[in-house]
mmCIF file with all atom_site columns, C-alpha atoms in Angstrom:
data_model
loop_
_atom_site.group_PDB
_atom_site.id
_atom_site.type_symbol
_atom_site.label_atom_id
_atom_site.label_alt_id
_atom_site.label_comp_id
_atom_site.label_asym_id
_atom_site.label_entity_id
_atom_site.label_seq_id
_atom_site.pdbx_PDB_ins_code
_atom_site.Cartn_x
_atom_site.Cartn_y
_atom_site.Cartn_z
_atom_site.occupancy
_atom_site.B_iso_or_equiv
_atom_site.pdbx_formal_charge
_atom_site.auth_seq_id
_atom_site.auth_comp_id
_atom_site.auth_asym_id
_atom_site.auth_atom_id
_atom_site.pdbx_PDB_model_num
ATOM 1   C CA . MET A 1 1   ? -9.734  9.499   -14.904 1.00 80.00 ? 1074 MET A CA 1
ATOM 2   C CA . ARG A 1 2   ? -7.088  12.178  -14.594 1.00 83.00 ? 1075 ARG A CA 1
ATOM 3   C CA . ALA A 1 3   ? -6.319  11.144  -10.984 1.00 86.00 ? 1076 ALA A CA 1
ATOM 4   C CA . ILE A 1 4   ? -5.621  7.624   -12.225 1.00 89.00 ? 1077 ILE A CA 1
ATOM 5   C CA . PHE A 1 5   ? -4.000  8.167   -15.613 1.00 86.00 ? 1078 PHE A CA 1
ATOM 6   C CA . GLY A 1 6   ? -2.614  11.687  -15.311 1.00 83.00 ? 1079 GLY A CA 1
ATOM 7   C CA . PRO A 1 7   ? -2.959  14.649  -17.667 1.00 82.00 ? 1080 PRO A CA 1
ATOM 8   C CA . LYS A 1 8   ? -1.923  12.725  -20.792 1.00 85.00 ? 1081 LYS A CA 1
ATOM 9   C CA . ILE A 1 9   ? -5.219  10.825  -20.799 1.00 85.00 ? 1082 ILE A CA 1
ATOM 10  C CA . GLU A 1 10  ? -6.990  13.589  -22.737 1.00 83.00 ? 1083 GLU A CA 1
ATOM 11  C CA . SER A 1 11  ? -4.636  13.369  -25.705 1.00 84.00 ? 1084 SER A CA 1
ATOM 12  C CA . ALA A 1 12  ? -4.774  9.565   -25.661 1.00 85.00 ? 1085 ALA A CA 1
ATOM 13  C CA . LEU A 1 13  ? -8.568  9.648   -25.751 1.00 85.00 ? 1086 LEU A CA 1
ATOM 14  C CA . GLN A 1 14  ? -8.573  12.255  -28.527 1.00 87.00 ? 1087 GLN A CA 1
ATOM 15  C CA . GLY A 1 15  ? -6.365  10.017  -30.639 1.00 85.00 ? 1088 GLY A CA 1
ATOM 16  C CA . LEU A 1 16  ? -8.667  7.055   -30.121 1.00 84.00 ? 1089 LEU A CA 1
ATOM 17  C CA . ALA A 1 17  ? -11.755 9.199   -30.712 1.00 86.00 ? 1090 ALA A CA 1
ATOM 18  C CA . ALA A 1 18  ? -10.500 10.108  -34.176 1.00 89.00 ? 1091 ALA A CA 1
ATOM 19  C CA . THR A 1 19  ? -11.089 6.484   -35.161 1.00 90.00 ? 1092 THR A CA 1
ATOM 20  C CA . SER A 1 20  ? -13.839 5.390   -32.782 1.00 91.00 ? 1093 SER A CA 1
ATOM 21  C CA . PRO A 1 21  ? -15.662 8.164   -30.932 1.00 90.00 ? 1094 PRO A CA 1
ATOM 22  C CA . ASP A 1 22  ? -18.423 5.816   -29.758 1.00 92.00 ? 1095 ASP A CA 1
ATOM 23  C CA . LEU A 1 23  ? -15.885 3.475   -28.172 1.00 91.00 ? 1096 LEU A CA 1
ATOM 24  C CA . VAL A 1 24  ? -14.307 6.403   -26.318 1.00 89.00 ? 1097 VAL A CA 1
ATOM 25  C CA . ARG A 1 25  ? -17.705 7.546   -25.085 1.00 90.00 ? 1098 ARG A CA 1
ATOM 26  C CA . CYS A 1 26  ? -18.479 4.052   -23.755 1.00 90.00 ? 1099 CYS A CA 1
ATOM 27  C CA . LEU A 1 27  ? -14.980 3.694   -22.313 1.00 86.00 ? 1100 LEU A CA 1
ATOM 28  C CA . VAL A 1 28  ? -15.311 6.936   -20.368 1.00 88.00 ? 1101 VAL A CA 1
ATOM 29  C CA . GLU A 1 29  ? -18.985 7.007   -19.414 1.00 90.00 ? 1102 GLU A CA 1
ATOM 30  C CA . PHE A 1 30  ? -19.548 3.514   -18.057 1.00 90.00 ? 1103 PHE A CA 1
ATOM 31  C CA . PRO A 1 31  ? -16.439 2.650   -16.072 1.00 87.00 ? 1104 PRO A CA 1
ATOM 32  C CA . PHE A 1 32  ? -15.387 6.135   -15.010 1.00 88.00 ? 1105 PHE A CA 1
ATOM 33  C CA . GLY A 1 33  ? -18.678 8.016   -15.089 1.00 86.00 ? 1106 GLY A CA 1
ATOM 34  C CA . ASP A 1 34  ? -20.783 5.303   -13.478 1.00 89.00 ? 1107 ASP A CA 1
ATOM 35  C CA . VAL A 1 35  ? -18.659 2.685   -11.705 1.00 92.00 ? 1108 VAL A CA 1
ATOM 36  C CA . TYR A 1 36  ? -15.487 4.422   -10.506 1.00 90.00 ? 1109 TYR A CA 1
ATOM 37  C CA . SER A 1 37  ? -17.486 7.389   -9.208  1.00 90.00 ? 1110 SER A CA 1
ATOM 38  C CA . ARG A 1 38  ? -19.707 5.284   -6.945  1.00 93.00 ? 1111 ARG A CA 1
ATOM 39  C CA . PRO A 1 39  ? -19.300 5.502   -3.179  1.00 94.00 ? 1112 PRO A CA 1
ATOM 40  C CA . GLY A 1 40  ? -18.059 2.499   -1.259  1.00 95.00 ? 1113 GLY A CA 1
ATOM 41  C CA . LEU A 1 41  ? -14.554 1.987   -2.646  1.00 96.00 ? 1114 LEU A CA 1
ATOM 42  C CA . ASP A 1 42  ? -11.752 4.493   -2.971  1.00 96.00 ? 1115 ASP A CA 1
ATOM 43  C CA . LEU A 1 43  ? -9.703  4.857   -6.162  1.00 94.00 ? 1116 LEU A CA 1
ATOM 44  C CA . LYS A 1 44  ? -6.780  2.886   -4.726  1.00 97.00 ? 1117 LYS A CA 1
ATOM 45  C CA . THR A 1 45  ? -9.002  -0.114  -4.007  1.00 97.00 ? 1118 THR A CA 1
ATOM 46  C CA . ARG A 1 46  ? -10.682 0.139   -7.404  1.00 96.00 ? 1119 ARG A CA 1
ATOM 47  C CA . GLU A 1 47  ? -7.316  0.201   -9.166  1.00 96.00 ? 1120 GLU A CA 1
ATOM 48  C CA . MET A 1 48  ? -6.081  -2.760  -7.104  1.00 98.00 ? 1121 MET A CA 1
ATOM 49  C CA . LEU A 1 49  ? -9.150  -4.712  -8.198  1.00 97.00 ? 1122 LEU A CA 1
ATOM 50  C CA . THR A 1 50  ? -8.639  -3.665  -11.804 1.00 96.00 ? 1123 THR A CA 1
ATOM 51  C CA . VAL A 1 51  ? -5.015  -4.828  -11.735 1.00 98.00 ? 1124 VAL A CA 1
ATOM 52  C CA . ALA A 1 52  ? -6.224  -8.163  -10.341 1.00 98.00 ? 1125 ALA A CA 1
ATOM 53  C CA . ALA A 1 53  ? -8.904  -8.542  -13.019 1.00 96.00 ? 1126 ALA A CA 1
ATOM 54  C CA . LEU A 1 54  ? -6.568  -7.670  -15.889 1.00 96.00 ? 1127 LEU A CA 1
ATOM 55  C CA . THR A 1 55  ? -3.958  -10.060 -14.493 1.00 97.00 ? 1128 THR A CA 1
ATOM 56  C CA . VAL A 1 56  ? -6.507  -12.872 -14.491 1.00 96.00 ? 1129 VAL A CA 1
ATOM 57  C CA . LEU A 1 57  ? -7.523  -12.126 -18.077 1.00 93.00 ? 1130 LEU A CA 1
ATOM 58  C CA . GLY A 1 58  ? -3.893  -12.627 -19.040 1.00 85.00 ? 1131 GLY A CA 1
ATOM 59  C CA . TYR A 1 59  ? -3.839  -10.920 -22.423 1.00 82.00 ? 1132 TYR A CA 1
ATOM 60  C CA . PRO A 1 60  ? -4.556  -7.167  -22.119 1.00 84.00 ? 1133 PRO A CA 1
ATOM 61  C CA . GLN A 1 61  ? -0.983  -6.193  -21.259 1.00 90.00 ? 1134 GLN A CA 1
ATOM 62  C CA . ALA A 1 62  ? -1.233  -2.602  -22.534 1.00 91.00 ? 1135 ALA A CA 1
ATOM 63  C CA . GLU A 1 63  ? -4.301  -2.011  -20.378 1.00 93.00 ? 1136 GLU A CA 1
ATOM 64  C CA . LEU A 1 64  ? -2.656  -3.772  -17.434 1.00 97.00 ? 1137 LEU A CA 1
ATOM 65  C CA . LYS A 1 65  ? 0.350   -1.452  -17.711 1.00 96.00 ? 1138 LYS A CA 1
ATOM 66  C CA . ASP A 1 66  ? -1.972  1.560   -17.833 1.00 94.00 ? 1139 ASP A CA 1
ATOM 67  C CA . HIS A 1 67  ? -3.740  0.412   -14.677 1.00 96.00 ? 1140 HIS A CA 1
ATOM 68  C CA . ILE A 1 68  ? -0.504  -0.463  -12.874 1.00 97.00 ? 1141 ILE A CA 1
ATOM 69  C CA . ARG A 1 69  ? 0.583   3.118   -13.575 1.00 96.00 ? 1142 ARG A CA 1
ATOM 70  C CA . GLY A 1 70  ? -2.823  4.270   -12.389 1.00 95.00 ? 1143 GLY A CA 1
ATOM 71  C CA . ALA A 1 71  ? -2.572  2.197   -9.219  1.00 97.00 ? 1144 ALA A CA 1
ATOM 72  C CA . LEU A 1 72  ? 0.789   3.782   -8.455  1.00 96.00 ? 1145 LEU A CA 1
ATOM 73  C CA . ASN A 1 73  ? -0.687  7.230   -9.143  1.00 95.00 ? 1146 ASN A CA 1
ATOM 74  C CA . VAL A 1 74  ? -3.448  6.716   -6.565  1.00 96.00 ? 1147 VAL A CA 1
ATOM 75  C CA . GLY A 1 75  ? -1.205  5.378   -3.822  1.00 97.00 ? 1148 GLY A CA 1
ATOM 76  C CA . CYS A 1 76  ? -0.484  1.697   -4.407  1.00 98.00 ? 1149 CYS A CA 1
ATOM 77  C CA . THR A 1 77  ? 3.059   0.592   -3.777  1.00 97.00 ? 1150 THR A CA 1
ATOM 78  C CA . PRO A 1 78  ? 5.042   -1.708  -6.056  1.00 98.00 ? 1151 PRO A CA 1
ATOM 79  C CA . ASP A 1 79  ? 4.974   -4.292  -3.244  1.00 98.00 ? 1152 ASP A CA 1
ATOM 80  C CA . GLU A 1 80  ? 1.166   -4.185  -3.129  1.00 98.00 ? 1153 GLU A CA 1
ATOM 81  C CA . ILE A 1 81  ? 0.959   -4.630  -6.889  1.00 98.00 ? 1154 ILE A CA 1
ATOM 82  C CA . SER A 1 82  ? 3.381   -7.558  -6.743  1.00 98.00 ? 1155 SER A CA 1
ATOM 83  C CA . GLU A 1 83  ? 1.257   -9.180  -4.021  1.00 98.00 ? 1156 GLU A CA 1
ATOM 84  C CA . ILE A 1 84  ? -1.882  -8.737  -6.125  1.00 98.00 ? 1157 ILE A CA 1
ATOM 85  C CA . ILE A 1 85  ? -0.194  -10.512 -9.026  1.00 98.00 ? 1158 ILE A CA 1
ATOM 86  C CA . LEU A 1 86  ? 1.033   -13.322 -6.771  1.00 98.00 ? 1159 LEU A CA 1
ATOM 87  C CA . GLN A 1 87  ? -2.471  -13.766 -5.336  1.00 97.00 ? 1160 GLN A CA 1
ATOM 88  C CA . MET A 1 88  ? -3.909  -13.970 -8.858  1.00 97.00 ? 1161 MET A CA 1
ATOM 89  C CA . ALA A 1 89  ? -1.435  -16.726 -9.795  1.00 97.00 ? 1162 ALA A CA 1
ATOM 90  C CA . VAL A 1 90  ? -3.504  -19.006 -7.559  1.00 97.00 ? 1163 VAL A CA 1
ATOM 91  C CA . TYR A 1 91  ? -6.627  -18.404 -9.661  1.00 94.00 ? 1164 TYR A CA 1
ATOM 92  C CA . ALA A 1 92  ? -5.320  -17.467 -13.107 1.00 93.00 ? 1165 ALA A CA 1
ATOM 93  C CA . GLY A 1 93  ? -2.257  -19.683 -13.268 1.00 95.00 ? 1166 GLY A CA 1
ATOM 94  C CA . PHE A 1 94  ? 1.409   -18.934 -13.580 1.00 95.00 ? 1167 PHE A CA 1
ATOM 95  C CA . PRO A 1 95  ? 1.412   -17.964 -17.279 1.00 94.00 ? 1168 PRO A CA 1
ATOM 96  C CA . ALA A 1 96  ? -0.988  -15.071 -16.616 1.00 95.00 ? 1169 ALA A CA 1
ATOM 97  C CA . ALA A 1 97  ? 0.920   -14.049 -13.492 1.00 96.00 ? 1170 ALA A CA 1
ATOM 98  C CA . LEU A 1 98  ? 4.252   -14.150 -15.314 1.00 96.00 ? 1171 LEU A CA 1
ATOM 99  C CA . GLU A 1 99  ? 2.904   -11.879 -18.052 1.00 95.00 ? 1172 GLU A CA 1
ATOM 100 C CA . ALA A 1 100 ? 1.624   -9.504  -15.379 1.00 97.00 ? 1173 ALA A CA 1
ATOM 101 C CA . VAL A 1 101 ? 5.024   -9.498  -13.657 1.00 97.00 ? 1174 VAL A CA 1
ATOM 102 C CA . LYS A 1 102 ? 6.644   -8.547  -16.963 1.00 96.00 ? 1175 LYS A CA 1
ATOM 103 C CA . SER A 1 103 ? 4.217   -5.649  -17.309 1.00 97.00 ? 1176 SER A CA 1
ATOM 104 C CA . ALA A 1 104 ? 4.733   -4.565  -13.707 1.00 98.00 ? 1177 ALA A CA 1
ATOM 105 C CA . THR A 1 105 ? 8.518   -4.739  -14.036 1.00 97.00 ? 1178 THR A CA 1
ATOM 106 C CA . SER A 1 106 ? 8.331   -2.529  -17.114 1.00 96.00 ? 1179 SER A CA 1
ATOM 107 C CA . VAL A 1 107 ? 6.146   0.048   -15.352 1.00 96.00 ? 1180 VAL A CA 1
ATOM 108 C CA . PHE A 1 108 ? 8.220   0.008   -12.165 1.00 96.00 ? 1181 PHE A CA 1
ATOM 109 C CA . GLY A 1 109 ? 11.292  0.701   -14.315 1.00 94.00 ? 1182 GLY A CA 1
ATOM 110 C CA . GLU A 1 110 ? 9.593   3.787   -15.773 1.00 91.00 ? 1183 GLU A CA 1
ATOM 111 C CA . LYS A 1 111 ? 9.019   5.224   -12.303 1.00 68.00 ? 1184 LYS A CA 1
ATOM 112 C CA . GLN A 1 112 ? 12.699  5.135   -11.332 1.00 61.00 ? 1185 GLN A CA 1
#
């Protein structure tokens, strides 16, 4: 998780755990303990897929921003992320893609 989200992830999880420790346990153990740690895909590919999935869902913009940041942290370029969003417009529609572009633009602005 730290490779994706950086060192601030611990404090973010501690804050969430104060209200819902079971949710934090599930959030950490299943995706990052079981799925992300499997062989077969590197972290960059996994984050690219996560950005695609969150784009298609259309509504989890905070999580999408977190994973766009994570994708950048593990080697994705802004151009790759933009292409992922464009590709998802075909399947999720333009409203979902436009929301994702807004999130990406915000994150890209942070990195400058």
